[in-house]
């Protein structure tokens, strides 16, 4: 059976991808950030997931503003990189898992969460920057990816509670997949994050620390938080953090926090990262 053994969250700041792609990781500005992901890369190398369910948001690359799905699942064989700003990153093609993705789509939709099914799409920094932070710069990515895109760019967004419940539905889907797969789920985006207007660069490290604490120990304290509270406290784009609640909803109540990293600043944002393992998992280190 498939085993969803862990959840990982990380920010996806596009400048991190540009630093990697342009050989700037050793520069004083960037070195502490990349050092913070070394234990993560070692953890992934040891745990060797077969598939990552990667929850992220598209930034008007795959989906133009003409069509904005609330929740979408990528069921294609592969996903080509594309991007705003710096352009498509020179990273490997992202390999999908159409059979597993279709199983998740069927289970979750019949469980009354209406995913949009995507059979052909590109993936932007929201997905590829987390991949680079987890796996470095390999010739091929070491695991397949089921992309799940969430609308956090055009209001109305799904609520935190809805995101958490979607995570629970994804967990039920994984638990009914009969192939032996080692599965990790990733929630991306966040943390403190305001990239426009007079409050650009706003960082609220207290908010971020509380969010990380509660993500591990008391996610129920986070699911009721309205979008406005994220935006007021930690900047407009901090609302990307609702995607982390999908990751958390897919895990057990009882998790062990394996690793946490927090760093200010990368571009205009605070970078946050956490690794949680289900305590019961058969494949724990
Ligand atoms: C920045 C961060 C993001 O998450 C994003 O999608 C675009 C820009 C930034 O900090 O520059
Ligand atoms: Fe973003």
Short mmCIF file of C-alpha atoms and ligand atoms in Angstrom, two decimals:
data_model
loop_
_atom_site.label_atom_id
_atom_site.label_comp_id
_atom_site.label_asym_id
_atom_site.label_seq_id
_atom_site.Cartn_x
_atom_site.Cartn_y
_atom_site.Cartn_z
CA UNK A 1 0.00 0.00 0.00
CA UNK A 2 1.04 3.60 -0.43
CA UNK A 3 2.43 5.15 2.74
CA UNK A 4 2.28 8.89 3.27
CA UNK A 5 5.07 9.09 5.80
CA UNK A 6 5.93 12.77 6.04
CA UNK A 7 5.05 16.34 5.20
CA UNK A 8 7.38 19.15 4.29
CA UNK A 9 6.72 22.85 3.85
CA UNK A 10 8.89 25.51 2.36
CA UNK A 11 8.76 28.99 0.88
CA UNK A 12 9.16 29.21 -2.91
CA UNK A 13 10.70 32.68 -3.43
CA UNK A 14 11.65 32.93 -7.13
CA UNK A 15 14.92 34.75 -6.36
CA UNK A 16 16.11 31.54 -4.66
CA UNK A 17 15.74 29.75 -7.99
CA UNK A 18 17.59 32.54 -9.79
CA UNK A 19 20.42 32.38 -7.22
CA UNK A 20 20.78 28.64 -7.80
CA UNK A 21 20.53 28.84 -11.56
CA UNK A 22 23.08 31.66 -11.75
CA UNK A 23 25.69 30.12 -9.43
CA UNK A 24 25.20 32.59 -6.57
CA UNK A 25 24.58 30.19 -3.70
CA UNK A 26 27.98 30.86 -2.07
CA UNK A 27 27.48 34.63 -2.01
CA UNK A 28 27.21 36.08 1.53
CA UNK A 29 23.57 37.05 0.98
CA UNK A 30 22.55 33.54 -0.07
CA UNK A 31 24.96 31.16 1.71
CA UNK A 32 23.09 31.06 5.08
CA UNK A 33 19.84 30.29 3.30
CA UNK A 34 21.20 27.37 1.30
CA UNK A 35 23.07 26.06 4.36
CA UNK A 36 19.70 25.84 6.10
CA UNK A 37 18.50 23.33 3.52
CA UNK A 38 21.52 20.97 3.76
CA UNK A 39 19.88 18.78 6.47
CA UNK A 40 16.77 18.70 4.28
CA UNK A 41 18.65 17.40 1.28
CA UNK A 42 20.26 14.73 3.49
CA UNK A 43 16.83 13.76 4.86
CA UNK A 44 15.39 13.39 1.36
CA UNK A 45 18.43 11.39 0.21
CA UNK A 46 17.88 9.01 3.12
CA UNK A 47 14.08 8.76 2.96
CA UNK A 48 13.89 8.41 -0.84
CA UNK A 49 10.22 9.09 -1.49
CA UNK A 50 8.88 7.64 -4.74
CA UNK A 51 6.40 10.45 -5.18
CA UNK A 52 5.90 13.96 -3.82
CA UNK A 53 2.38 15.36 -3.75
CA UNK A 54 3.39 18.98 -4.18
CA UNK A 55 0.86 21.64 -3.18
CA UNK A 56 1.75 24.99 -4.67
CA UNK A 57 0.31 27.97 -6.46
CA UNK A 58 0.69 28.97 -10.06
CA UNK A 59 1.61 32.62 -10.69
CA UNK A 60 -0.38 33.24 -13.90
CA UNK A 61 1.98 30.94 -15.87
CA UNK A 62 0.08 27.70 -16.46
CA UNK A 63 -3.29 29.35 -15.83
CA UNK A 64 -3.79 32.76 -17.32
CA UNK A 65 -6.08 35.10 -15.40
CA UNK A 66 -8.80 33.86 -17.78
CA UNK A 67 -9.14 30.57 -15.89
CA UNK A 68 -8.44 30.33 -12.17
CA UNK A 69 -9.17 26.91 -10.67
CA UNK A 70 -9.56 26.84 -6.89
CA UNK A 71 -7.96 23.38 -6.60
CA UNK A 72 -6.37 21.60 -9.57
CA UNK A 73 -4.49 18.31 -9.89
CA UNK A 74 -1.87 17.58 -12.55
CA UNK A 75 -2.42 14.14 -14.07
CA UNK A 76 0.07 14.41 -16.95
CA UNK A 77 3.16 12.28 -17.60
CA UNK A 78 5.41 15.28 -17.32
CA UNK A 79 5.35 19.02 -16.65
CA UNK A 80 7.68 21.46 -18.39
CA UNK A 81 9.11 24.39 -16.40
CA UNK A 82 7.86 27.87 -17.33
CA UNK A 83 7.97 31.13 -15.42
CA UNK A 84 7.29 34.81 -15.08
CA UNK A 85 10.15 37.22 -14.33
CA UNK A 86 13.42 35.37 -14.94
CA UNK A 87 11.73 32.99 -17.41
CA UNK A 88 11.67 29.19 -17.45
CA UNK A 89 14.24 27.77 -15.05
CA UNK A 90 16.95 25.46 -16.44
CA UNK A 91 15.78 22.56 -14.31
CA UNK A 92 14.80 19.00 -15.28
CA UNK A 93 11.36 18.24 -16.60
CA UNK A 94 9.09 17.29 -13.70
CA UNK A 95 7.90 13.70 -14.08
CA UNK A 96 4.32 13.03 -13.07
CA UNK A 97 2.58 9.85 -11.96
CA UNK A 98 -0.63 9.75 -14.03
CA UNK A 99 -1.93 6.56 -12.44
CA UNK A 100 -1.47 7.75 -8.86
CA UNK A 101 -2.70 11.26 -9.70
CA UNK A 102 -5.83 9.83 -11.35
CA UNK A 103 -6.47 7.68 -8.30
CA UNK A 104 -6.17 10.73 -6.06
CA UNK A 105 -8.43 12.74 -8.36
CA UNK A 106 -11.09 10.02 -8.34
CA UNK A 107 -10.94 9.46 -4.59
CA UNK A 108 -10.92 13.14 -3.69
CA UNK A 109 -13.66 14.14 -6.15
CA UNK A 110 -15.94 11.28 -5.05
CA UNK A 111 -15.12 12.46 -1.52
CA UNK A 112 -16.79 15.74 -2.59
CA UNK A 113 -13.77 17.96 -3.26
CA UNK A 114 -14.10 19.14 -6.83
CA UNK A 115 -10.57 19.19 -8.21
CA UNK A 116 -10.07 20.58 -11.70
CA UNK A 117 -8.30 17.84 -13.68
CA UNK A 118 -5.31 19.12 -15.66
CA UNK A 119 -3.83 16.86 -18.32
CA UNK A 120 -1.37 19.32 -19.78
CA UNK A 121 0.32 22.16 -17.91
CA UNK A 122 3.62 23.86 -17.15
CA UNK A 123 4.98 24.42 -13.65
CA UNK A 124 6.50 27.65 -12.36
CA UNK A 125 8.76 28.65 -9.45
CA UNK A 126 5.97 27.81 -7.00
CA UNK A 127 6.80 24.15 -7.72
CA UNK A 128 10.36 24.15 -9.06
CA UNK A 129 11.99 26.24 -6.31
CA UNK A 130 10.85 23.81 -3.59
CA UNK A 131 12.15 20.93 -5.77
CA UNK A 132 15.55 22.64 -6.00
CA UNK A 133 15.66 23.25 -2.25
CA UNK A 134 14.87 19.58 -1.52
CA UNK A 135 17.03 17.96 -4.19
CA UNK A 136 19.68 20.45 -5.32
CA UNK A 137 20.63 20.50 -8.99
CA UNK A 138 20.42 16.91 -10.29
CA UNK A 139 20.21 15.94 -13.98
CA UNK A 140 16.85 14.35 -13.25
CA UNK A 141 14.56 14.82 -10.26
CA UNK A 142 14.82 11.77 -7.98
CA UNK A 143 11.06 11.37 -7.47
CA UNK A 144 7.84 11.76 -9.38
CA UNK A 145 5.49 14.62 -8.58
CA UNK A 146 1.72 14.97 -8.34
CA UNK A 147 1.20 18.74 -8.57
CA UNK A 148 -1.78 20.22 -6.76
CA UNK A 149 -2.33 23.87 -7.60
CA UNK A 150 -4.30 26.13 -5.25
CA UNK A 151 -5.67 29.55 -6.04
CA UNK A 152 -4.09 32.09 -3.70
CA UNK A 153 -3.79 34.89 -6.26
CA UNK A 154 -7.33 35.97 -7.20
CA UNK A 155 -9.91 36.41 -4.48
CA UNK A 156 -11.89 34.46 -3.28
CA UNK A 157 -9.38 31.87 -2.07
CA UNK A 158 -10.37 28.63 -0.34
CA UNK A 159 -10.50 28.95 3.45
CA UNK A 160 -7.82 27.47 5.68
CA UNK A 161 -10.40 25.03 7.01
CA UNK A 162 -11.24 23.88 3.48
CA UNK A 163 -7.54 23.42 2.74
CA UNK A 164 -7.06 21.33 5.88
CA UNK A 165 -10.08 19.19 4.97
CA UNK A 166 -8.69 18.72 1.45
CA UNK A 167 -5.49 17.43 3.04
CA UNK A 168 -7.57 14.90 4.98
CA UNK A 169 -9.24 13.80 1.73
CA UNK A 170 -5.84 13.44 0.06
CA UNK A 171 -4.74 11.25 2.95
CA UNK A 172 -7.78 8.99 2.45
CA UNK A 173 -6.90 8.79 -1.25
CA UNK A 174 -3.31 7.75 -0.56
CA UNK A 175 -4.42 5.17 1.99
CA UNK A 176 -6.54 3.40 -0.64
CA UNK A 177 -3.82 3.21 -3.33
CA UNK A 178 -2.68 -0.36 -3.59
CA UNK A 179 0.81 0.08 -4.99
CA UNK A 180 3.73 0.22 -2.57
CA UNK A 181 4.74 3.84 -2.80
CA UNK A 182 6.60 6.01 -0.35
CA UNK A 183 4.83 9.32 -0.47
CA UNK A 184 5.70 12.71 0.93
CA UNK A 185 3.37 15.72 0.75
CA UNK A 186 4.73 19.23 0.40
CA UNK A 187 3.02 22.55 1.14
CA UNK A 188 4.75 25.57 -0.32
CA UNK A 189 4.65 29.38 -0.33
CA UNK A 190 4.71 31.80 2.62
CA UNK A 191 5.87 32.96 5.10
CA UNK A 192 5.75 36.73 5.93
CA UNK A 193 5.42 38.11 2.49
CA UNK A 194 4.30 41.40 0.97
CA UNK A 195 5.72 42.11 -2.45
CA UNK A 196 3.84 45.25 -3.47
CA UNK A 197 2.61 48.62 -2.20
CA UNK A 198 3.68 50.70 0.79
CA UNK A 199 4.01 47.68 3.10
CA UNK A 200 6.37 45.81 0.72
CA UNK A 201 8.96 43.87 2.68
CA UNK A 202 6.78 43.48 5.77
CA UNK A 203 8.14 40.71 8.03
CA UNK A 204 6.37 39.50 11.17
CA UNK A 205 8.67 36.90 12.69
CA UNK A 206 6.44 36.43 15.75
CA UNK A 207 3.53 35.49 13.50
CA UNK A 208 5.75 33.12 11.53
CA UNK A 209 7.10 31.43 14.69
CA UNK A 210 3.57 30.96 16.06
CA UNK A 211 2.44 29.55 12.73
CA UNK A 212 5.31 27.03 12.69
CA UNK A 213 4.67 26.03 16.33
CA UNK A 214 0.97 25.49 15.68
CA UNK A 215 1.55 23.70 12.40
CA UNK A 216 3.30 20.95 14.32
CA UNK A 217 1.40 20.89 17.59
CA UNK A 218 -2.00 22.49 17.19
CA UNK A 219 -3.15 22.89 13.57
CA UNK A 220 -6.74 23.31 14.81
CA UNK A 221 -5.61 26.72 16.06
CA UNK A 222 -4.72 27.70 12.48
CA UNK A 223 -7.66 26.44 10.42
CA UNK A 224 -10.07 29.13 11.59
CA UNK A 225 -7.74 32.02 10.77
CA UNK A 226 -9.44 34.29 8.20
CA UNK A 227 -7.53 35.42 5.12
CA UNK A 228 -7.58 38.99 6.39
CA UNK A 229 -5.65 38.03 9.50
CA UNK A 230 -2.82 36.50 7.44
CA UNK A 231 -2.73 39.55 5.22
CA UNK A 232 -2.90 42.11 8.01
CA UNK A 233 -0.35 40.38 10.23
CA UNK A 234 2.19 39.00 7.77
CA UNK A 235 1.57 40.66 4.41
CA UNK A 236 -0.82 40.06 1.52
CA UNK A 237 1.06 37.12 0.01
CA UNK A 238 1.45 35.37 3.36
CA UNK A 239 -1.98 33.97 2.57
CA UNK A 240 -0.01 31.39 0.56
CA UNK A 241 0.35 29.72 3.98
CA UNK A 242 -3.11 28.19 3.61
CA UNK A 243 -1.38 25.68 1.33
CA UNK A 244 0.66 24.45 4.29
CA UNK A 245 -2.62 23.43 5.94
CA UNK A 246 -3.29 20.98 3.08
CA UNK A 247 0.02 19.32 3.91
CA UNK A 248 -0.85 19.23 7.61
CA UNK A 249 -4.36 17.86 7.02
CA UNK A 250 -2.85 14.92 5.16
CA UNK A 251 -0.72 13.90 8.17
CA UNK A 252 -1.64 12.26 11.44
CA UNK A 253 -2.50 14.33 14.50
CA UNK A 254 0.64 12.92 16.12
CA UNK A 255 3.70 14.03 14.21
CA UNK A 256 7.32 14.51 15.09
CA UNK A 257 9.01 17.71 14.01
CA UNK A 258 12.23 16.52 12.40
CA UNK A 259 13.61 19.85 11.28
CA UNK A 260 12.78 23.53 11.19
CA UNK A 261 14.53 26.42 9.46
CA UNK A 262 13.61 30.11 9.41
CA UNK A 263 15.53 32.84 7.63
CA UNK A 264 15.03 36.53 6.90
CA UNK A 265 15.22 37.72 4.22
CA UNK A 266 15.16 36.24 0.75
CA UNK A 267 14.04 38.93 -1.64
CA UNK A 268 11.14 40.59 0.20
CA UNK A 269 10.08 37.60 2.23
CA UNK A 270 10.74 35.45 5.26
CA UNK A 271 11.68 31.87 4.41
CA UNK A 272 10.21 29.12 6.55
CA UNK A 273 10.65 25.38 6.31
CA UNK A 274 9.59 22.40 8.38
CA UNK A 275 9.75 18.60 8.14
CA UNK A 276 7.12 16.55 9.98
CA UNK A 277 7.04 12.76 10.11
CA UNK A 278 4.01 10.71 11.07
CA UNK A 279 4.93 8.95 14.30
CA UNK A 280 3.36 5.67 13.17
CA UNK A 281 4.99 5.49 9.76
CA UNK A 282 6.61 2.21 8.72
CA UNK A 283 9.35 3.99 6.84
CA UNK A 284 10.50 6.44 9.47
CA UNK A 285 14.21 6.89 9.81
C1 LIG B 1 8.43 36.96 -4.42
C2 LIG B 1 7.95 35.92 -3.68
C3 LIG B 1 7.00 35.05 -4.21
O1 LIG B 1 6.46 34.02 -3.51
C4 LIG B 1 6.56 35.22 -5.49
O2 LIG B 1 5.70 34.31 -5.96
C5 LIG B 1 7.03 36.26 -6.25
C6 LIG B 1 7.98 37.14 -5.72
C7 LIG B 1 9.44 37.87 -3.87
O3 LIG B 1 9.70 37.84 -2.67
O4 LIG B 1 10.08 38.59 -4.63
FE1 LIG B 2 4.52 33.13 -4.55
#
